[in-house]
Short mmCIF file of C-alpha atoms in Angstrom, two decimals:
data_model
loop_
_atom_site.label_atom_id
_atom_site.label_comp_id
_atom_site.label_asym_id
_atom_site.label_seq_id
_atom_site.Cartn_x
_atom_site.Cartn_y
_atom_site.Cartn_z
CA SER A 1 0.00 0.00 0.00
CA ALA A 2 1.07 3.61 -0.61
CA VAL A 3 2.36 5.78 2.21
CA ILE A 4 0.70 9.18 2.12
CA SER A 5 1.62 12.27 4.13
CA GLN A 6 -0.24 15.55 4.42
CA LYS A 7 0.80 18.99 5.58
CA PRO A 8 -0.33 20.68 7.71
CA SER A 9 -1.89 18.09 10.01
CA ARG A 10 -4.15 20.76 11.46
CA ASP A 11 -4.65 24.51 11.31
CA ILE A 12 -6.85 27.25 12.67
CA CYS A 13 -7.52 29.98 10.14
CA GLN A 14 -9.31 33.28 10.00
CA ARG A 15 -12.42 33.79 7.93
CA GLY A 16 -11.63 35.14 4.45
CA THR A 17 -8.12 33.69 4.23
CA SER A 18 -6.87 30.72 2.18
CA LEU A 19 -5.02 27.55 3.15
CA THR A 20 -3.03 25.25 0.90
CA ILE A 21 -2.84 21.59 1.90
CA GLN A 22 -0.04 19.42 0.56
CA CYS A 23 -0.22 15.71 -0.18
CA GLN A 24 2.91 13.63 -0.79
CA VAL A 25 2.93 9.95 -1.84
CA ASP A 26 5.90 7.60 -1.58
CA SER A 27 5.33 6.14 -5.06
CA GLN A 28 4.12 7.35 -8.43
CA VAL A 29 0.35 7.24 -8.82
CA THR A 30 -1.86 8.19 -11.72
CA MET A 31 -4.91 9.38 -9.85
CA MET A 32 -5.14 11.33 -6.62
CA PHE A 33 -8.35 12.31 -4.90
CA TRP A 34 -9.34 15.00 -2.44
CA TYR A 35 -12.14 14.40 0.05
CA ARG A 36 -13.87 16.47 2.69
CA GLN A 37 -15.14 14.96 5.92
CA GLN A 38 -17.29 17.29 7.97
CA PRO A 39 -17.48 16.64 11.74
CA GLY A 40 -19.13 13.31 12.44
CA GLN A 41 -19.95 12.80 8.78
CA SER A 42 -18.97 10.54 5.92
CA LEU A 43 -16.48 11.25 3.17
CA THR A 44 -17.43 13.50 0.27
CA LEU A 45 -15.30 13.58 -2.87
CA ILE A 46 -14.22 17.09 -3.86
CA ALA A 47 -12.22 16.34 -7.00
CA THR A 48 -10.02 13.89 -8.86
CA ALA A 49 -6.55 15.09 -9.84
CA ASN A 50 -4.62 13.51 -12.69
CA GLN A 51 -1.08 14.59 -13.45
CA GLY A 52 -0.91 16.84 -16.48
CA SER A 53 -4.59 17.63 -16.73
CA GLU A 54 -7.21 19.79 -15.05
CA ALA A 55 -8.82 18.40 -11.95
CA THR A 56 -12.34 17.02 -12.27
CA TYR A 57 -14.70 18.47 -9.66
CA GLU A 58 -17.77 16.80 -8.21
CA SER A 59 -21.13 18.49 -8.08
CA GLY A 60 -21.17 21.24 -5.48
CA PHE A 61 -17.43 21.96 -5.64
CA VAL A 62 -15.85 24.57 -7.91
CA ILE A 63 -12.30 25.35 -8.95
CA ASP A 64 -12.41 28.93 -7.70
CA LYS A 65 -13.11 27.74 -4.17
CA PHE A 66 -10.92 24.60 -4.21
CA PRO A 67 -8.08 25.02 -6.74
CA ILE A 68 -5.94 21.91 -7.10
CA SER A 69 -2.46 21.43 -8.47
CA ARG A 70 -0.88 18.15 -9.59
CA PRO A 71 2.64 18.98 -10.77
CA ASN A 72 3.96 15.40 -10.75
CA LEU A 73 3.02 11.80 -10.02
CA THR A 74 3.78 11.96 -6.27
CA PHE A 75 2.45 15.35 -5.18
CA SER A 76 -0.72 17.41 -5.14
CA THR A 77 -2.08 20.47 -3.36
CA LEU A 78 -5.59 21.56 -2.48
CA THR A 79 -6.30 25.18 -1.62
CA VAL A 80 -9.35 26.16 0.38
CA SER A 81 -10.02 29.75 -0.67
CA ASN A 82 -11.85 32.61 1.02
CA MET A 83 -12.66 30.39 3.96
CA SER A 84 -15.78 30.56 6.10
CA PRO A 85 -16.64 28.59 9.27
CA GLU A 86 -18.60 26.14 7.06
CA ASP A 87 -15.27 25.03 5.59
CA SER A 88 -14.22 23.62 8.96
CA SER A 89 -13.63 19.96 8.12
CA ILE A 90 -11.06 17.24 7.73
CA TYR A 91 -9.55 17.29 4.25
CA LEU A 92 -8.23 13.96 3.06
CA CYS A 93 -5.95 13.06 0.19
CA SER A 94 -6.18 9.57 -1.28
CA VAL A 95 -4.65 7.55 -4.09
CA ALA A 96 -5.64 4.49 -6.06
CA GLY A 97 -3.59 1.37 -5.38
CA GLY A 98 -1.60 -0.55 -7.91
CA GLY A 99 -4.53 -2.75 -8.80
CA ASP A 100 -6.74 0.32 -9.26
CA TYR A 101 -9.34 -1.20 -6.93
CA GLU A 102 -7.88 -0.28 -3.56
CA GLN A 103 -7.89 3.31 -2.41
CA TYR A 104 -5.59 4.55 0.34
CA PHE A 105 -5.99 7.66 2.46
CA GLY A 106 -3.62 10.12 4.04
CA PRO A 107 -3.90 11.10 7.71
CA GLY A 108 -5.97 14.18 6.93
CA THR A 109 -5.74 17.91 7.60
CA ARG A 110 -8.01 19.18 10.34
CA LEU A 111 -9.10 22.69 9.48
CA THR A 112 -10.94 25.04 11.81
CA VAL A 113 -12.12 28.39 10.49
CA THR A 114 -12.95 31.09 13.02
CA GLY B 1 -26.10 7.52 -8.88
CA GLU B 2 -25.17 5.00 -6.22
CA ASN B 3 -26.68 5.31 -2.73
CA VAL B 4 -25.23 3.42 0.24
CA GLU B 5 -27.11 3.01 3.51
CA GLN B 6 -25.22 1.85 6.60
CA HIS B 7 -26.59 0.58 9.93
CA PRO B 8 -26.32 0.94 12.81
CA SER B 9 -24.84 4.39 13.30
CA THR B 10 -23.55 3.37 16.73
CA LEU B 11 -22.73 -0.11 18.02
CA SER B 12 -21.66 -0.84 21.57
CA VAL B 13 -20.39 -4.32 22.50
CA GLN B 14 -18.50 -6.03 25.28
CA GLU B 15 -14.98 -7.24 24.64
CA GLY B 16 -15.07 -10.71 23.16
CA ASP B 17 -18.51 -10.30 21.59
CA SER B 18 -19.11 -10.21 17.84
CA ALA B 19 -20.07 -7.07 15.95
CA VAL B 20 -21.98 -6.86 12.67
CA ILE B 21 -22.36 -3.77 10.50
CA LYS B 22 -24.71 -3.86 7.53
CA CYS B 23 -24.83 -1.86 4.31
CA THR B 24 -27.20 -1.78 1.35
CA TYR B 25 -26.53 -0.31 -2.06
CA SER B 26 -28.79 0.79 -4.86
CA ASP B 27 -26.89 0.29 -8.12
CA SER B 28 -26.83 -3.34 -9.23
CA ALA B 29 -23.81 -2.52 -11.42
CA SER B 30 -21.61 -1.95 -8.35
CA ASN B 31 -18.91 -4.58 -8.24
CA TYR B 32 -16.42 -3.60 -5.53
CA PHE B 33 -17.15 -3.15 -1.83
CA PRO B 34 -14.38 -1.96 0.52
CA TRP B 35 -14.55 -1.39 4.26
CA TYR B 36 -12.56 1.26 6.06
CA LYS B 37 -11.66 1.75 9.71
CA GLN B 38 -11.05 5.29 10.93
CA GLU B 39 -9.50 5.75 14.32
CA LEU B 40 -9.73 9.07 16.12
CA GLY B 41 -7.45 11.65 14.53
CA LYS B 42 -6.44 9.42 11.63
CA GLY B 43 -7.39 8.88 8.02
CA PRO B 44 -9.53 5.90 6.92
CA GLN B 45 -7.64 2.62 6.62
CA LEU B 46 -8.72 -0.10 4.20
CA ILE B 47 -9.29 -3.26 6.28
CA ILE B 48 -11.02 -5.65 3.91
CA ASP B 49 -12.78 -5.61 0.58
CA ILE B 50 -14.87 -7.90 -1.58
CA ARG B 51 -15.59 -8.08 -5.28
CA SER B 52 -18.92 -9.03 -6.78
CA ASN B 53 -17.76 -12.46 -7.95
CA VAL B 54 -17.19 -13.55 -4.34
CA GLY B 55 -19.80 -14.18 -1.63
CA GLU B 56 -17.58 -14.10 1.44
CA LYS B 57 -14.05 -13.15 2.41
CA LYS B 58 -12.21 -13.61 5.70
CA ASP B 59 -9.10 -12.12 7.21
CA GLN B 60 -8.43 -13.35 10.73
CA ARG B 61 -11.19 -11.89 12.95
CA ILE B 62 -12.78 -9.89 10.16
CA ALA B 63 -15.12 -11.19 7.47
CA VAL B 64 -17.29 -9.58 4.83
CA THR B 65 -20.32 -11.13 3.13
CA LEU B 66 -22.05 -10.00 -0.03
CA ASN B 67 -25.55 -10.77 -1.25
CA LYS B 68 -25.81 -9.41 -4.78
CA THR B 69 -29.45 -10.36 -5.17
CA ALA B 70 -30.50 -8.40 -2.12
CA LYS B 71 -27.84 -5.74 -2.73
CA HIS B 72 -26.44 -5.81 0.74
CA PHE B 73 -23.10 -6.56 2.33
CA SER B 74 -21.96 -6.88 5.91
CA LEU B 75 -18.84 -6.62 8.04
CA HIS B 76 -18.41 -9.18 10.80
CA ILE B 77 -15.86 -8.76 13.57
CA THR B 78 -15.44 -11.67 15.97
CA GLU B 79 -13.80 -11.68 19.40
CA THR B 80 -13.83 -7.89 19.53
CA GLN B 81 -11.06 -6.07 21.36
CA PRO B 82 -10.89 -2.50 22.69
CA GLU B 83 -8.54 -1.58 19.83
CA ASP B 84 -11.36 -2.38 17.40
CA SER B 85 -13.11 0.77 18.67
CA ALA B 86 -13.31 3.16 15.71
CA VAL B 87 -15.65 4.43 13.01
CA TYR B 88 -16.21 1.94 10.21
CA PHE B 89 -17.27 2.99 6.71
CA CYS B 90 -18.61 0.77 3.98
CA ALA B 91 -18.46 1.77 0.34
CA ALA B 92 -19.70 0.60 -3.02
CA THR B 93 -18.43 1.37 -6.47
CA ILE B 94 -18.49 0.47 -10.11
CA HIS B 95 -15.06 -0.41 -11.41
CA PRO B 96 -13.63 0.73 -13.67
CA ARG B 97 -14.69 4.35 -13.92
CA GLY B 98 -12.20 6.42 -15.81
CA GLY B 99 -9.50 3.82 -15.20
CA SER B 100 -9.98 3.77 -11.43
CA TYR B 101 -12.83 3.71 -9.05
CA ILE B 102 -14.55 6.39 -7.01
CA PRO B 103 -16.53 4.84 -4.15
CA THR B 104 -19.77 6.00 -2.59
CA PHE B 105 -19.43 5.81 1.19
CA GLY B 106 -21.93 4.95 3.86
CA ARG B 107 -22.45 7.35 6.76
CA GLY B 108 -20.28 5.32 9.13
CA THR B 109 -20.74 3.19 12.25
CA SER B 110 -19.11 4.14 15.52
CA LEU B 111 -18.08 0.86 17.17
CA ILE B 112 -17.34 0.98 20.88
CA VAL B 113 -15.83 -2.09 22.51
CA HIS B 114 -16.05 -2.03 26.30
CA PRO B 115 -13.28 -3.86 28.20
#
């Protein structure tokens, strides 16, 4: 399985500011995914990020609010822009395994917006 | 799209008892069903999965069963231990989708194992 790290692990941010979350994988992967997990809730897919192409966003999520970069096969960033308290969540990076069935998650970034 | 229902939302058992978590899905085309364990402060960890051509799969104290006709699948944990306490998520997906899969997750079950 892939080893995934995320930075920062947690942050407290002011309303109206932006935060960029980094995701690093220990092996090259084609597809990376960004999820949001609101307190006590399930996982909601924000977007799929393929290297060398624009990210694909799920319904309810837009690029202006959640811009994503995927500069190479081991790294991606998610920015949460113009934050409001409703953006307080855990943001999770994940990757597809070698067999393309399994999906592995990073430890998450716990964001609180005040 | 796919809809996954998961029950119960909370499950409290005594150490050594068995625990069963059940999920139903709506799309008969779904063919891959993973289960994740999320401990407090951590990301979800894949613990077991099953594909639609298999009815049951076991890994030590954990087993998963799948009934394609009824469109439901279950996680069984035997001889529960306090370290099994966590939130468990089921998921269903159609593979492949765009070369990889994107699962639909259930709402999670908080399992509490009392020593």
